[in-house]
Amino acid sequence: MELNNDEDGKATPRTLLGRRLRRMRGDSGLSLRALAEQVGYPHSYPGRVELGDQLPSEALALALDAYFGTSGLFVDLLELAQDTSIPDYGRAVVSSEEQATRIQVFNSSLIPGLCKQRTTPVRSFGKHVPRTRRSG
């Protein structure tokens, strides 16, 4: 699912953050490399933020606010962008995450080629794989 859809020309919090960064950097007469050096990040990182390809970390947002003296503007835009990037159906889960005592991740497992031959699972796992009856 694409959450950063700017095809219709409407500004999203993510694109607003990038545009504001580009404008402030340009007004200060800084190149991406010069800004990155001032805030202590690789030049490609603020570049991706300006393009709207990536949100800044909280640390980068704080560093940008400190450098430009914007009193929390980038942190506020980051919070807004993070909030709007969550689809409505996921908001209940995300809001309850702060109360969680444990977060468990479930992954499915697949062994490529395991069931190509009918006898492979039985040989590999013994009696733990139920046998199916052949019709005929």
PDB file of C-alpha atoms in Angstrom:
ATOM      1  CA  MET A   1       0.000   0.000   0.000  1.00  0.00           C
ATOM      2  CA  GLU A   2       1.373   3.379  -0.987  1.00  0.00           C
ATOM      3  CA  LEU A   3       0.902   5.930   1.773  1.00  0.00           C
ATOM      4  CA  ASN A   4       2.907   8.739   0.265  1.00  0.00           C
ATOM      5  CA  ASN A   5       0.757   9.359  -2.765  1.00  0.00           C
ATOM      6  CA  ASP A   6       1.424  12.833  -4.143  1.00  0.00           C
ATOM      7  CA  GLU A   7       0.249  12.107  -7.689  1.00  0.00           C
ATOM      8  CA  ASP A   8      -2.831  14.293  -7.394  1.00  0.00           C
ATOM      9  CA  GLY A   9      -0.698  17.307  -6.466  1.00  0.00           C
ATOM     10  CA  LYS A  10      -2.074  17.591  -2.953  1.00  0.00           C
ATOM     11  CA  ALA A  11       0.467  18.244  -0.262  1.00  0.00           C
ATOM     12  CA  THR A  12       0.888  15.592   2.396  1.00  0.00           C
ATOM     13  CA  PRO A  13       2.635  16.141   5.732  1.00  0.00           C
ATOM     14  CA  ARG A  14       5.586  14.190   4.338  1.00  0.00           C
ATOM     15  CA  THR A  15       5.890  16.404   1.267  1.00  0.00           C
ATOM     16  CA  LEU A  16       5.354  19.564   3.332  1.00  0.00           C
ATOM     17  CA  LEU A  17       8.226  18.556   5.584  1.00  0.00           C
ATOM     18  CA  GLY A  18      10.463  17.989   2.557  1.00  0.00           C
ATOM     19  CA  ARG A  19       9.442  21.235   0.894  1.00  0.00           C
ATOM     20  CA  ARG A  20      10.038  23.211   4.089  1.00  0.00           C
ATOM     21  CA  LEU A  21      13.473  21.668   4.487  1.00  0.00           C
ATOM     22  CA  ARG A  22      14.392  22.442   0.874  1.00  0.00           C
ATOM     23  CA  ARG A  23      13.136  26.034   1.211  1.00  0.00           C
ATOM     24  CA  MET A  24      15.017  26.658   4.460  1.00  0.00           C
ATOM     25  CA  ARG A  25      18.190  25.102   3.103  1.00  0.00           C
ATOM     26  CA  GLY A  26      17.918  27.184  -0.060  1.00  0.00           C
ATOM     27  CA  ASP A  27      17.233  30.387   1.892  1.00  0.00           C
ATOM     28  CA  SER A  28      20.361  29.675   3.945  1.00  0.00           C
ATOM     29  CA  GLY A  29      22.404  29.176   0.770  1.00  0.00           C
ATOM     30  CA  LEU A  30      23.415  25.638   1.746  1.00  0.00           C
ATOM     31  CA  SER A  31      23.987  22.646  -0.491  1.00  0.00           C
ATOM     32  CA  LEU A  32      22.739  19.251   0.648  1.00  0.00           C
ATOM     33  CA  ARG A  33      26.294  18.264   1.487  1.00  0.00           C
ATOM     34  CA  ALA A  34      26.857  21.405   3.544  1.00  0.00           C
ATOM     35  CA  LEU A  35      23.617  20.941   5.484  1.00  0.00           C
ATOM     36  CA  ALA A  36      24.352  17.267   6.074  1.00  0.00           C
ATOM     37  CA  GLU A  37      27.785  18.154   7.388  1.00  0.00           C
ATOM     38  CA  GLN A  38      26.320  20.780   9.733  1.00  0.00           C
ATOM     39  CA  VAL A  39      23.753  18.364  11.233  1.00  0.00           C
ATOM     40  CA  GLY A  40      26.036  15.312  11.144  1.00  0.00           C
ATOM     41  CA  TYR A  41      24.302  13.029   8.628  1.00  0.00           C
ATOM     42  CA  PRO A  42      25.189  11.629   5.199  1.00  0.00           C
ATOM     43  CA  HIS A  43      24.089  14.018   2.425  1.00  0.00           C
ATOM     44  CA  SER A  44      21.758  11.447   0.886  1.00  0.00           C
ATOM     45  CA  TYR A  45      19.575  11.319   4.005  1.00  0.00           C
ATOM     46  CA  PRO A  46      18.334  14.943   3.985  1.00  0.00           C
ATOM     47  CA  GLY A  47      18.057  14.570   0.211  1.00  0.00           C
ATOM     48  CA  ARG A  48      15.608  11.684   0.584  1.00  0.00           C
ATOM     49  CA  VAL A  49      13.701  13.705   3.181  1.00  0.00           C
ATOM     50  CA  GLU A  50      13.457  16.694   0.824  1.00  0.00           C
ATOM     51  CA  LEU A  51      12.106  14.473  -1.948  1.00  0.00           C
ATOM     52  CA  GLY A  52       9.528  12.929   0.382  1.00  0.00           C
ATOM     53  CA  ASP A  53      11.040   9.476  -0.100  1.00  0.00           C
ATOM     54  CA  GLN A  54      11.804   9.072   3.596  1.00  0.00           C
ATOM     55  CA  LEU A  55      10.749  10.638   6.853  1.00  0.00           C
ATOM     56  CA  PRO A  56      13.536  11.984   9.031  1.00  0.00           C
ATOM     57  CA  SER A  57      14.335  10.292  12.296  1.00  0.00           C
ATOM     58  CA  GLU A  58      13.406  12.188  15.427  1.00  0.00           C
ATOM     59  CA  ALA A  59      17.109  12.871  15.938  1.00  0.00           C
ATOM     60  CA  LEU A  60      17.426  14.439  12.482  1.00  0.00           C
ATOM     61  CA  ALA A  61      14.267  16.508  13.015  1.00  0.00           C
ATOM     62  CA  LEU A  62      15.706  17.780  16.307  1.00  0.00           C
ATOM     63  CA  ALA A  63      19.037  18.541  14.640  1.00  0.00           C
ATOM     64  CA  LEU A  64      17.293  20.477  11.850  1.00  0.00           C
ATOM     65  CA  ASP A  65      15.255  22.457  14.374  1.00  0.00           C
ATOM     66  CA  ALA A  66      18.416  23.282  16.320  1.00  0.00           C
ATOM     67  CA  TYR A  67      20.355  24.280  13.205  1.00  0.00           C
ATOM     68  CA  PHE A  68      17.631  26.452  11.656  1.00  0.00           C
ATOM     69  CA  GLY A  69      16.303  27.711  15.020  1.00  0.00           C
ATOM     70  CA  THR A  70      12.748  26.693  14.154  1.00  0.00           C
ATOM     71  CA  SER A  71      11.500  25.913  17.680  1.00  0.00           C
ATOM     72  CA  GLY A  72      10.241  22.405  16.977  1.00  0.00           C
ATOM     73  CA  LEU A  73       8.817  22.889  13.470  1.00  0.00           C
ATOM     74  CA  PHE A  74      10.480  19.802  11.996  1.00  0.00           C
ATOM     75  CA  VAL A  75       9.587  17.656  15.014  1.00  0.00           C
ATOM     76  CA  ASP A  76       5.948  18.785  14.725  1.00  0.00           C
ATOM     77  CA  LEU A  77       5.852  18.056  10.991  1.00  0.00           C
ATOM     78  CA  LEU A  78       7.434  14.656  11.628  1.00  0.00           C
ATOM     79  CA  GLU A  79       4.778  13.764  14.213  1.00  0.00           C
ATOM     80  CA  LEU A  80       2.032  14.855  11.831  1.00  0.00           C
ATOM     81  CA  ALA A  81       3.545  12.852   8.961  1.00  0.00           C
ATOM     82  CA  GLN A  82       3.900   9.749  11.140  1.00  0.00           C
ATOM     83  CA  ASP A  83       0.322  10.065  12.367  1.00  0.00           C
ATOM     84  CA  THR A  84      -1.182  10.458   8.901  1.00  0.00           C
ATOM     85  CA  SER A  85       0.864   7.584   7.472  1.00  0.00           C
ATOM     86  CA  ILE A  86      -1.108   5.117   9.605  1.00  0.00           C
ATOM     87  CA  PRO A  87      -4.254   3.858   7.865  1.00  0.00           C
ATOM     88  CA  ASP A  88      -7.495   4.228   9.831  1.00  0.00           C
ATOM     89  CA  TYR A  89      -7.834   0.474  10.360  1.00  0.00           C
ATOM     90  CA  GLY A  90      -4.428   0.342  12.094  1.00  0.00           C
ATOM     91  CA  ARG A  91      -4.859   3.265  14.476  1.00  0.00           C
ATOM     92  CA  ALA A  92      -6.361   1.151  17.299  1.00  0.00           C
ATOM     93  CA  VAL A  93      -3.400  -1.211  17.199  1.00  0.00           C
ATOM     94  CA  VAL A  94      -0.821   1.564  17.129  1.00  0.00           C
ATOM     95  CA  SER A  95      -2.490   3.492  19.940  1.00  0.00           C
ATOM     96  CA  SER A  96      -2.523   0.399  22.158  1.00  0.00           C
ATOM     97  CA  GLU A  97       1.150  -0.340  21.462  1.00  0.00           C
ATOM     98  CA  GLU A  98       2.255   2.040  24.221  1.00  0.00           C
ATOM     99  CA  GLN A  99       0.462  -0.163  26.767  1.00  0.00           C
ATOM    100  CA  ALA A 100       1.921  -3.404  25.442  1.00  0.00           C
ATOM    101  CA  THR A 101       4.186  -5.389  27.717  1.00  0.00           C
ATOM    102  CA  ARG A 102       5.387  -7.608  24.889  1.00  0.00           C
ATOM    103  CA  ILE A 103       5.298  -7.369  21.113  1.00  0.00           C
ATOM    104  CA  GLN A 104       5.510 -10.699  19.382  1.00  0.00           C
ATOM    105  CA  VAL A 105       6.270 -11.151  15.702  1.00  0.00           C
ATOM    106  CA  PHE A 106       4.930 -14.133  13.785  1.00  0.00           C
ATOM    107  CA  ASN A 107       6.525 -15.321  10.575  1.00  0.00           C
ATOM    108  CA  SER A 108       5.498 -18.145   8.349  1.00  0.00           C
ATOM    109  CA  SER A 109       8.111 -20.632   7.246  1.00  0.00           C
ATOM    110  CA  LEU A 110       8.498 -22.254   3.878  1.00  0.00           C
ATOM    111  CA  ILE A 111      11.057 -24.807   2.883  1.00  0.00           C
ATOM    112  CA  PRO A 112      11.490 -24.447  -0.892  1.00  0.00           C
ATOM    113  CA  GLY A 113      11.009 -27.696  -2.742  1.00  0.00           C
ATOM    114  CA  LEU A 114       9.805 -29.579   0.327  1.00  0.00           C
ATOM    115  CA  CYS A 115       6.670 -30.970  -1.233  1.00  0.00           C
ATOM    116  CA  LYS A 116       7.843 -31.526  -4.786  1.00  0.00           C
ATOM    117  CA  GLN A 117       7.875 -35.256  -4.223  1.00  0.00           C
ATOM    118  CA  ARG A 118       5.224 -37.067  -2.273  1.00  0.00           C
ATOM    119  CA  THR A 119       7.655 -38.915   0.000  1.00  0.00           C
ATOM    120  CA  THR A 120       9.906 -35.983   0.892  1.00  0.00           C
ATOM    121  CA  PRO A 121       7.888 -34.727   3.902  1.00  0.00           C
ATOM    122  CA  VAL A 122       7.568 -38.242   5.317  1.00  0.00           C
ATOM    123  CA  ARG A 123      11.286 -38.897   4.957  1.00  0.00           C
ATOM    124  CA  SER A 124      12.176 -35.494   6.403  1.00  0.00           C
ATOM    125  CA  PHE A 125       9.728 -35.338   9.280  1.00  0.00           C
ATOM    126  CA  GLY A 126       8.701 -38.917   9.826  1.00  0.00           C
ATOM    127  CA  LYS A 127       5.243 -39.586  11.201  1.00  0.00           C
ATOM    128  CA  HIS A 128       4.558 -35.945  12.052  1.00  0.00           C
ATOM    129  CA  VAL A 129       3.156 -35.250   8.578  1.00  0.00           C
ATOM    130  CA  PRO A 130      -0.341 -36.684   8.061  1.00  0.00           C
ATOM    131  CA  ARG A 131      -0.648 -38.931   5.039  1.00  0.00           C
ATOM    132  CA  THR A 132      -3.382 -38.355   2.538  1.00  0.00           C
ATOM    133  CA  ARG A 133      -5.334 -41.094   0.856  1.00  0.00           C
ATOM    134  CA  ARG A 134      -4.979 -41.530  -2.845  1.00  0.00           C
ATOM    135  CA  SER A 135      -8.168 -41.691  -4.794  1.00  0.00           C
ATOM    136  CA  GLY A 136      -8.426 -44.325  -7.386  1.00  0.00           C
TER     137      GLY A 136
END
